[in-house]
Coordinates of C-alpha atoms in Angstrom, one line a residue:
X102 CA -9.5 16.9 14.7
X103 CA -10.1 13.2 13.9
X104 CA -13.3 11.7 12.4
X105 CA -14.2 8.4 10.8
X106 CA -16.5 8.0 7.8
X107 CA -18.0 5.3 5.6
X108 CA -17.8 6.1 1.9
X109 CA -20.3 4.5 -0.4
X110 CA -19.1 3.3 -3.7
X111 CA -21.8 1.3 -5.4
X112 CA -22.6 -1.5 -3.1
X113 CA -19.3 -1.2 -1.3
X114 CA -18.7 0.7 1.9
X115 CA -15.1 2.1 2.4
X116 CA -14.1 2.9 6.0
X117 CA -12.0 6.1 6.2
X118 CA -10.5 8.3 8.8
X119 CA -9.6 12.0 8.6
X120 CA -7.1 14.0 10.6
X121 CA -6.3 17.7 10.8
X122 CA -8.1 20.8 9.7
X123 CA -10.4 20.4 6.7
X124 CA -9.2 23.8 5.4
X125 CA -5.7 22.4 5.0
X126 CA -4.4 20.8 1.8
X127 CA -5.6 17.2 1.5
X128 CA -3.3 14.3 1.6
X129 CA -4.8 10.9 0.7
X130 CA -2.8 7.9 2.0
X131 CA -3.3 4.7 0.0
X132 CA -2.1 1.5 1.5
X133 CA -0.9 -1.6 -0.4
X134 CA -2.6 -4.8 -1.5
X135 CA -4.4 -6.8 1.2
X136 CA -3.5 -4.1 3.7
X137 CA -5.6 -2.0 6.1
X138 CA -5.4 1.8 6.1
X139 CA -4.3 1.8 9.8
X140 CA -0.9 0.5 8.6
X141 CA -0.2 4.1 8.0
X142 CA 1.3 4.7 11.5
X143 CA -0.4 7.1 13.8
X144 CA 2.8 8.9 14.5
X145 CA 3.5 9.5 10.8
X146 CA -0.1 10.6 10.2
X147 CA 0.1 12.9 13.2
X148 CA 3.3 14.6 11.9
X149 CA 1.6 15.3 8.6
X150 CA -1.5 16.7 10.3
X151 CA 0.6 18.8 12.7
X152 CA 2.4 20.3 9.7
X153 CA -0.8 21.7 8.2
X154 CA -2.2 18.8 6.1
X155 CA -5.7 17.3 6.0
X156 CA -4.8 13.6 6.1
X157 CA -7.1 10.8 5.1
X158 CA -6.5 7.1 5.2
X159 CA -8.9 4.3 4.3
X160 CA -9.4 0.6 4.2
X161 CA -9.6 -1.0 0.8
X162 CA -12.6 -3.2 0.1
X163 CA -12.2 -6.7 1.7
X164 CA -9.8 -5.2 4.4
X165 CA -10.4 -3.9 7.9
X166 CA -13.7 -2.2 8.5
X167 CA -14.6 -1.8 4.8
X168 CA -17.1 -4.1 3.1
X169 CA -16.4 -7.8 2.6
X170 CA -17.2 -8.7 -0.9
X171 CA -18.8 -12.0 -2.0
X172 CA -16.4 -12.5 -5.0
X173 CA -18.6 -15.2 -6.5
X174 CA -21.6 -13.0 -6.8
X175 CA -19.8 -9.6 -7.1
X176 CA -16.3 -10.1 -8.6
X177 CA -14.1 -7.1 -9.0
X178 CA -10.7 -6.2 -10.5
X179 CA -7.8 -3.9 -9.7
X180 CA -9.5 -1.3 -11.8
X181 CA -12.3 -1.2 -9.2
X182 CA -9.8 -0.8 -6.4
X183 CA -8.4 2.2 -8.4
X184 CA -11.9 3.6 -8.7
X185 CA -12.4 3.2 -4.9
X186 CA -9.5 5.6 -4.5
X187 CA -11.4 8.2 -6.5
X188 CA -14.6 7.4 -4.6
X189 CA -12.9 8.3 -1.3
X190 CA -11.9 11.7 -2.7
X191 CA -15.4 12.2 -4.0
X192 CA -16.9 11.2 -0.7
X193 CA -15.0 14.0 1.0
X194 CA -15.7 16.5 -1.7
X195 CA -12.1 16.8 -2.6
X196 CA -11.4 17.9 -6.2
X197 CA -7.6 17.6 -6.0
X198 CA -5.3 16.0 -3.5
X199 CA -1.7 15.1 -2.7
X200 CA -1.8 11.3 -3.1
X201 CA 0.7 9.1 -1.3
X202 CA 0.7 5.4 -2.1
X203 CA 2.6 2.6 -0.5
X204 CA 3.4 -0.6 -2.4
X205 CA 0.4 -1.6 -4.5
X206 CA -1.2 1.6 -3.2
X207 CA 1.5 3.4 -5.1
X208 CA 0.6 1.5 -8.2
X209 CA -3.0 2.6 -7.8
X210 CA -1.9 6.2 -7.2
X211 CA 0.2 6.1 -10.5
X212 CA -2.9 4.8 -12.3
X213 CA -5.0 7.6 -11.1
X214 CA -2.3 10.1 -11.9
X215 CA -2.0 8.8 -15.5
X216 CA -5.8 8.7 -16.1
X217 CA -7.0 11.6 -14.0
X218 CA -4.2 14.2 -13.8
X219 CA -6.7 16.8 -12.8
X220 CA -7.3 15.0 -9.4
X221 CA -3.7 15.3 -8.2
X222 CA -1.7 18.1 -6.6
X223 CA 1.4 15.8 -6.2
X224 CA 2.2 12.1 -6.3
X225 CA 4.3 10.3 -3.8
X226 CA 5.1 6.5 -4.2
X227 CA 6.8 4.5 -1.5
X228 CA 8.1 0.9 -2.1
X229 CA 6.1 0.6 -5.2
X230 CA 6.5 -0.9 -8.7
X231 CA 6.1 0.9 -12.0
X232 CA 2.6 0.8 -13.4
X233 CA 2.2 -1.6 -16.2
X234 CA 5.6 -3.1 -15.9
X235 CA 4.5 -6.6 -15.1
X236 CA 5.1 -6.9 -11.4
X237 CA 2.8 -9.9 -11.2
X238 CA 4.7 -11.7 -13.9
X239 CA 7.9 -11.0 -12.2
X240 CA 6.7 -12.3 -8.9
X241 CA 5.4 -15.6 -10.5
X242 CA 8.7 -16.2 -12.2
X243 CA 10.6 -15.5 -9.1
X244 CA 8.5 -17.8 -6.9
X245 CA 8.7 -20.6 -9.5
X246 CA 12.5 -20.5 -9.6
X247 CA 12.8 -19.1 -13.1
X248 CA 15.8 -17.0 -14.1
X249 CA 15.0 -13.4 -14.7
X250 CA 14.8 -12.2 -18.3
X251 CA 14.8 -8.8 -20.0
X252 CA 11.1 -8.2 -19.3
X253 CA 11.3 -8.8 -15.5
X254 CA 11.6 -6.2 -12.8
X255 CA 14.3 -6.8 -10.2
X256 CA 13.3 -9.9 -8.1
X257 CA 12.5 -9.9 -4.4
X258 CA 15.3 -10.9 -2.1
X259 CA 16.2 -14.5 -1.5
X260 CA 14.7 -14.3 2.0
X261 CA 11.4 -13.1 0.7
X262 CA 11.2 -15.7 -2.0
X263 CA 12.0 -18.4 0.6
X264 CA 9.3 -17.2 3.0
X265 CA 6.6 -17.3 0.3
X266 CA 7.7 -20.6 -1.1
X267 CA 7.6 -22.2 2.3
X268 CA 4.2 -20.6 3.0
X269 CA 2.8 -22.1 -0.2
X270 CA 4.1 -25.5 0.8
X271 CA 2.9 -25.3 4.4
X272 CA 0.2 -22.6 4.7
X273 CA -0.9 -21.4 8.2
X274 CA -4.1 -22.7 9.8
X275 CA -7.2 -20.6 9.8
X276 CA -7.3 -20.0 13.6
X277 CA -6.5 -16.6 15.1
X278 CA -3.2 -17.7 16.6
X279 CA -1.9 -19.3 13.5
X280 CA -2.9 -16.4 11.3
X281 CA -1.3 -13.9 13.7
X282 CA 1.9 -15.9 14.0
X283 CA 2.1 -16.1 10.2
X284 CA 1.6 -12.4 9.9
X285 CA 4.4 -11.7 12.4
X286 CA 6.7 -13.8 10.3
X287 CA 5.6 -11.9 7.2
X288 CA 6.1 -8.7 9.0
X289 CA 9.7 -9.7 9.9
X290 CA 10.5 -10.3 6.2
X291 CA 8.8 -7.1 5.1
X292 CA 10.8 -5.1 7.7
X293 CA 14.0 -6.1 6.1
X294 CA 17.4 -6.5 7.9
X295 CA 18.5 -2.9 8.1
X296 CA 16.9 -2.0 11.5
X297 CA 16.1 -4.0 14.6
X298 CA 12.8 -5.9 14.4
X299 CA 10.5 -5.5 17.4
X300 CA 8.5 -8.8 17.5
X301 CA 6.4 -7.7 20.5
X302 CA 5.3 -4.5 18.8
X303 CA 4.6 -6.5 15.6
X304 CA 2.4 -8.9 17.6
X305 CA 0.4 -6.1 19.0
X306 CA -0.1 -4.6 15.5
X307 CA -1.1 -8.0 14.0
X308 CA -3.6 -8.6 16.8
X309 CA -5.1 -5.2 16.2
X310 CA -5.4 -5.8 12.5
X311 CA -6.9 -9.3 12.9
X312 CA -9.4 -8.1 15.5
X313 CA -10.6 -5.0 13.6
X314 CA -11.2 -7.0 10.3
X315 CA -14.8 -7.6 9.5
X316 CA -13.8 -11.0 8.2
X317 CA -10.2 -12.1 8.7
X318 CA -8.9 -13.6 5.5
X319 CA -11.2 -11.6 3.2
X320 CA -8.2 -9.6 2.0
X321 CA -7.3 -12.6 -0.2
X322 CA -10.0 -11.1 -2.5
X323 CA -7.3 -8.8 -3.8
X324 CA -5.4 -11.8 -5.2
X325 CA -8.6 -13.0 -6.9
X326 CA -9.1 -9.5 -8.3
X327 CA -5.7 -9.5 -9.9
X328 CA -6.3 -13.0 -11.4
X329 CA -9.6 -11.9 -12.7
X330 CA -8.0 -9.4 -15.0
X331 CA -4.1 -9.6 -14.8
X332 CA -3.8 -7.2 -17.8
X333 CA -5.9 -4.4 -16.3
X334 CA -3.0 -2.0 -15.7
X335 CA -2.4 0.4 -18.6
X336 CA 1.1 0.1 -20.2
X337 CA 3.4 2.8 -21.3
X338 CA 1.6 5.7 -19.6
X339 CA 4.0 6.8 -16.9
X340 CA 5.5 9.3 -19.3
X341 CA 2.2 11.1 -19.4
X342 CA 2.1 11.8 -15.6
X343 CA 2.3 15.5 -15.0
X344 CA 1.9 15.6 -11.2
X345 CA 5.2 16.5 -9.4
X346 CA 6.4 13.1 -8.3
X347 CA 8.5 11.8 -5.4
X348 CA 9.6 8.1 -5.5
X349 CA 10.8 6.8 -2.1
X350 CA 13.3 3.8 -2.2
X351 CA 14.6 2.0 0.8
X352 CA 18.0 0.3 1.1
X353 CA 16.6 -2.9 2.5
X354 CA 13.5 -3.3 0.4
X355 CA 12.7 -7.1 0.3
X356 CA 9.9 -7.2 -2.3
X357 CA 10.6 -4.5 -4.9
X358 CA 14.3 -3.6 -4.7
X359 CA 15.1 -0.9 -7.1
X360 CA 11.6 -0.5 -8.4
X361 CA 11.1 3.1 -7.1
X362 CA 14.2 4.2 -9.1
X363 CA 12.5 2.8 -12.2
X364 CA 9.4 4.8 -11.5
X365 CA 11.5 8.0 -11.0
X366 CA 13.2 7.3 -14.4
X367 CA 9.9 6.9 -16.2
X368 CA 8.0 9.9 -14.9
X369 CA 9.2 13.3 -16.3
X370 CA 10.7 15.5 -13.6
X371 CA 10.3 12.9 -10.8
X372 CA 12.7 12.9 -7.9
X373 CA 13.9 10.0 -5.8
X374 CA 14.6 9.8 -2.0
X375 CA 16.5 6.8 -0.6
X376 CA 15.9 6.0 3.1
X377 CA 18.7 4.2 4.7
X378 CA 17.8 1.1 6.8
X379 CA 14.1 1.0 5.8
X380 CA 12.6 -2.2 4.3
X381 CA 9.0 -2.4 3.1
X382 CA 7.4 -1.2 6.3
X383 CA 7.3 2.0 8.4
X384 CA 9.3 1.4 11.6
X385 CA 9.4 4.3 14.1
X386 CA 13.0 5.1 13.1
X387 CA 11.8 6.4 9.7
X388 CA 8.6 8.3 10.7
X389 CA 10.2 11.7 11.0
X390 CA 12.3 11.4 7.8
X391 CA 9.4 10.1 5.8
X392 CA 7.0 12.7 7.1
X393 CA 9.5 15.5 6.5
X394 CA 9.9 14.3 2.9
X395 CA 6.1 14.2 2.3
X396 CA 5.7 17.6 3.9
X397 CA 8.4 19.2 1.7
X398 CA 7.0 17.6 -1.4
X399 CA 3.4 18.7 -0.7
X400 CA 4.2 22.4 -0.1

């Protein structure tokens, strides 16, 4: 069973899609910053549903088929994105769920786990950074060429820093072709160097993402949301998380190398899984291993 639904949260509409039997345990998939929910691969989602999970993925505001926000008249912060997650659960009438977050989606999932422990069955974070540990500060310092200090998280790889530095100096044009070509280059960096990169498949994916967006480029609102309140994340709360937690690390993580291990260290009883060859994306080679890990953790 597959069904799409728009979830209302105030004046924002959040596109969502549900898979599997509604009687099965719910798994909410939360994608990262500036990213559409369909970046959770269909094969991965299908494996979870086939294993007896009710799987839901959704587009953040300002991405995909969800509402485009006029930031000037209706500014928002990352706390609002966190509340969107809860609104999706409420929209489906779900009291407690297994929450799986990727990248900044994992940060939002940690935030909910710390503030609303009653809403979680389990927590899974993939390629994420520890909540409240200053990921934004670390990224700024890395991109401006500053040496890391004792307050920084591990820096992105040299290849990732070079890509974003070059993009800032020579940004892509606003036309469809330029935006898609840029996204393919970004996808190559995010993929890492551990597994072969399929440029043709990446182009098909980026074309799909561009064409299903209500307003291509609106995802930049997430950057403005962080800038609007860079200190929104609670600090020092990971030790309060009680949900059984799995942190997934990859051996070729370009953006947040070693960050998942820091999450596992900070959350009582958390376990860590390292996936060989994976970067910051979900290539076909890791779908089964990742699905099996999520299925085992959400028993």
